[in-house]
Coordinates of C-alpha atoms in Angstrom, one line a residue:
M124 CA -37.0 -16.6 5.2
W125 CA -37.0 -15.5 1.6
E126 CA -33.2 -15.2 1.8
D127 CA -32.9 -18.9 2.5
V128 CA -35.2 -19.7 -0.5
T129 CA -32.9 -17.6 -2.7
I130 CA -29.8 -19.4 -1.5
L131 CA -31.4 -22.7 -2.2
R132 CA -32.5 -21.7 -5.7
I133 CA -28.9 -20.5 -6.5
A134 CA -27.7 -23.8 -5.1
K135 CA -30.1 -25.7 -7.4
K136 CA -28.9 -23.6 -10.4
I137 CA -25.3 -24.5 -9.5
E138 CA -26.1 -28.2 -9.4
L139 CA -27.9 -27.9 -12.8
V140 CA -24.9 -26.2 -14.4
Q141 CA -22.5 -28.6 -12.9
S142 CA -24.5 -31.5 -14.3
Q143 CA -24.6 -29.8 -17.7
L144 CA -20.8 -29.3 -17.5
Q145 CA -20.3 -33.1 -17.4
I146 CA -22.0 -33.3 -20.7
D147 CA -20.7 -30.1 -22.3
N148 CA -17.6 -28.7 -20.8
S149 CA -17.9 -25.3 -22.6
E150 CA -16.3 -22.0 -21.5
R151 CA -19.8 -20.5 -21.4
L152 CA -20.9 -23.0 -18.8
Q153 CA -17.7 -22.6 -16.8
A154 CA -18.3 -18.8 -16.8
E155 CA -21.9 -19.2 -15.7
L156 CA -20.9 -21.6 -12.9
E157 CA -18.3 -19.2 -11.6
D158 CA -20.8 -16.3 -11.8
L159 CA -23.2 -18.4 -9.8
W160 CA -20.7 -19.2 -7.1
E161 CA -19.8 -15.5 -6.8
R162 CA -23.4 -14.5 -6.6
R163 CA -24.1 -17.0 -4.0
A164 CA -21.1 -15.9 -1.9
R165 CA -21.9 -12.2 -2.2
F166 CA -25.6 -12.9 -1.4
E167 CA -24.9 -15.1 1.6
L168 CA -22.4 -12.6 3.0
Q169 CA -25.0 -9.8 2.7
V170 CA -27.7 -12.0 4.3
Y171 CA -25.5 -13.1 7.3
Q172 CA -24.3 -9.5 7.8
Q173 CA -27.9 -8.3 8.1
R174 CA -28.9 -11.2 10.4
A175 CA -25.9 -10.7 12.7
D176 CA -26.7 -7.0 12.8
R177 CA -30.3 -7.7 13.7
E178 CA -29.2 -10.3 16.4
P179 CA -25.8 -9.2 17.7
Q180 CA -25.9 -11.6 20.6
D181 CA -26.5 -14.7 18.4
M182 CA -23.0 -16.2 18.3
Q183 CA -24.0 -19.0 15.8
L184 CA -24.9 -16.2 13.3
R185 CA -21.6 -14.4 14.1
L186 CA -19.8 -17.7 13.5
E187 CA -21.5 -18.2 10.1
L188 CA -20.8 -14.5 9.2
G189 CA -17.2 -15.1 10.0
R190 CA -17.1 -18.1 7.6
R191 CA -18.6 -16.0 4.8
L192 CA -16.1 -13.1 5.5
K193 CA -13.2 -15.5 5.5
Q194 CA -14.4 -16.9 2.1
A195 CA -14.6 -13.5 0.8
G196 CA -11.0 -12.7 1.9
R197 CA -11.9 -10.4 4.7
H198 CA -9.8 -12.1 7.2
R199 CA -9.5 -9.4 9.8
D200 CA -13.3 -9.1 10.0
A201 CA -13.6 -12.9 10.0
V202 CA -11.2 -13.2 13.0
R203 CA -13.3 -10.7 15.0
C204 CA -16.4 -12.8 14.4
F205 CA -14.7 -16.1 15.4
E206 CA -13.2 -14.5 18.5
A207 CA -16.6 -13.2 19.5
S208 CA -18.0 -16.8 18.9
L209 CA -15.4 -18.2 21.3
Q210 CA -17.5 -16.7 24.1
D211 CA -20.4 -19.1 23.5
P212 CA -19.8 -22.7 24.8
A213 CA -22.0 -24.0 22.0
Q214 CA -19.9 -22.3 19.3
Q215 CA -16.6 -22.5 21.0
P216 CA -15.2 -25.7 19.3
A217 CA -16.2 -24.6 15.8
A218 CA -15.0 -21.0 16.4
A219 CA -11.7 -22.2 17.8
L220 CA -11.3 -24.5 14.7
E221 CA -11.9 -21.6 12.3
L222 CA -9.5 -19.4 14.2
A223 CA -6.9 -22.2 14.1
S224 CA -7.4 -22.7 10.4
H225 CA -6.8 -19.0 9.9
Y226 CA -3.6 -19.0 11.8
E227 CA -2.4 -22.2 10.2
E228 CA -2.9 -20.5 6.8
S229 CA -0.9 -17.6 8.1
H230 CA 1.8 -20.0 9.3
D231 CA 1.3 -18.9 12.9
L232 CA 1.4 -22.3 14.6
R233 CA 2.1 -20.7 18.1
R234 CA -1.5 -19.5 17.9
A235 CA -3.0 -22.4 15.9
L236 CA -2.0 -25.2 18.2
P237 CA -3.6 -23.9 21.4
L238 CA -6.7 -23.2 19.5
L239 CA -6.9 -26.7 18.2
R240 CA -6.4 -28.0 21.8
R241 CA -9.2 -25.7 22.9
A242 CA -11.5 -27.0 20.2
A243 CA -10.9 -30.6 21.2
E244 CA -11.2 -29.9 24.9
T245 CA -14.4 -27.9 24.7
A246 CA -16.2 -30.1 22.3
V247 CA -18.3 -32.0 25.0
L248 CA -21.9 -32.1 23.4
P249 CA -22.8 -34.9 21.0
Q250 CA -23.3 -32.4 18.1
Q251 CA -19.7 -31.1 18.7
L252 CA -18.0 -34.5 18.3
P253 CA -17.2 -33.8 14.6
A254 CA -15.3 -30.7 15.6
K255 CA -13.4 -32.6 18.3
V256 CA -12.4 -35.2 15.7
R257 CA -11.3 -32.5 13.2
A258 CA -9.4 -30.8 15.9
L259 CA -7.6 -33.9 17.0
E260 CA -6.8 -34.9 13.4
R261 CA -5.3 -31.5 12.7
L262 CA -3.3 -31.6 16.0
A263 CA -1.9 -35.0 15.2
S264 CA -0.9 -33.8 11.7
L265 CA 0.8 -30.7 13.0
Y266 CA 2.6 -32.5 15.8
D267 CA 3.8 -35.0 13.1
S268 CA 5.1 -32.2 10.9
L269 CA 6.8 -30.6 13.9
K270 CA 8.4 -34.0 14.8
L271 CA 6.7 -34.0 18.2
E272 CA 6.1 -37.8 18.4
T273 CA 4.9 -38.0 22.0
A274 CA 2.3 -35.4 21.5
R275 CA 1.2 -36.9 18.2
N276 CA 0.8 -40.4 19.8
Q277 CA -1.2 -38.9 22.7
T278 CA -3.5 -37.2 20.2
L279 CA -3.9 -40.3 18.2
A280 CA -4.7 -42.2 21.3
Q281 CA -7.5 -39.7 22.1
L282 CA -8.8 -40.2 18.5
A283 CA -8.7 -44.0 18.9
V284 CA -11.1 -43.7 22.0
I285 CA -13.8 -42.0 20.0
D286 CA -16.3 -44.4 18.6
R287 CA -16.1 -44.0 14.8
N288 CA -19.4 -45.7 14.5
N289 CA -21.1 -43.0 16.3
P290 CA -23.4 -41.1 13.8
N291 CA -22.3 -37.7 15.2
V292 CA -18.8 -38.3 13.8
C293 CA -18.3 -37.2 10.3

């Protein structure tokens, strides 16, 4: 679609300005880079909103829209998108991770921990393995910070079983 081409063009402009910044770290280039980032974020949000409106049953689009809404600071709307995406088994691990991240940032671990466990448990497809690894890593870290040593060790044992040489693991 033409929107994807526009997003790619803005991304290329961002790369160009970033490379120019390494040579000349001027305020003008810094401002141009920030403007490009904001422009891309606004445009992507608009594009994904329109796509999600056209295809309300597409939970992958709803998940991507939620990510853009979260980035734009519209957390309540993002949470609604993530919660809707939880209903799709293909999107459930990623949506649970996004929701858990939101609750972690809000210091609501009571809601974040079950979502991280859900992300790890529902990631069964090969393409979902990176989400499983991220969920288990976050769980281990949170358990460690909460001084829950047994839970942390069990989570680390689950992580150790995952083959790190698998190309699906990030």
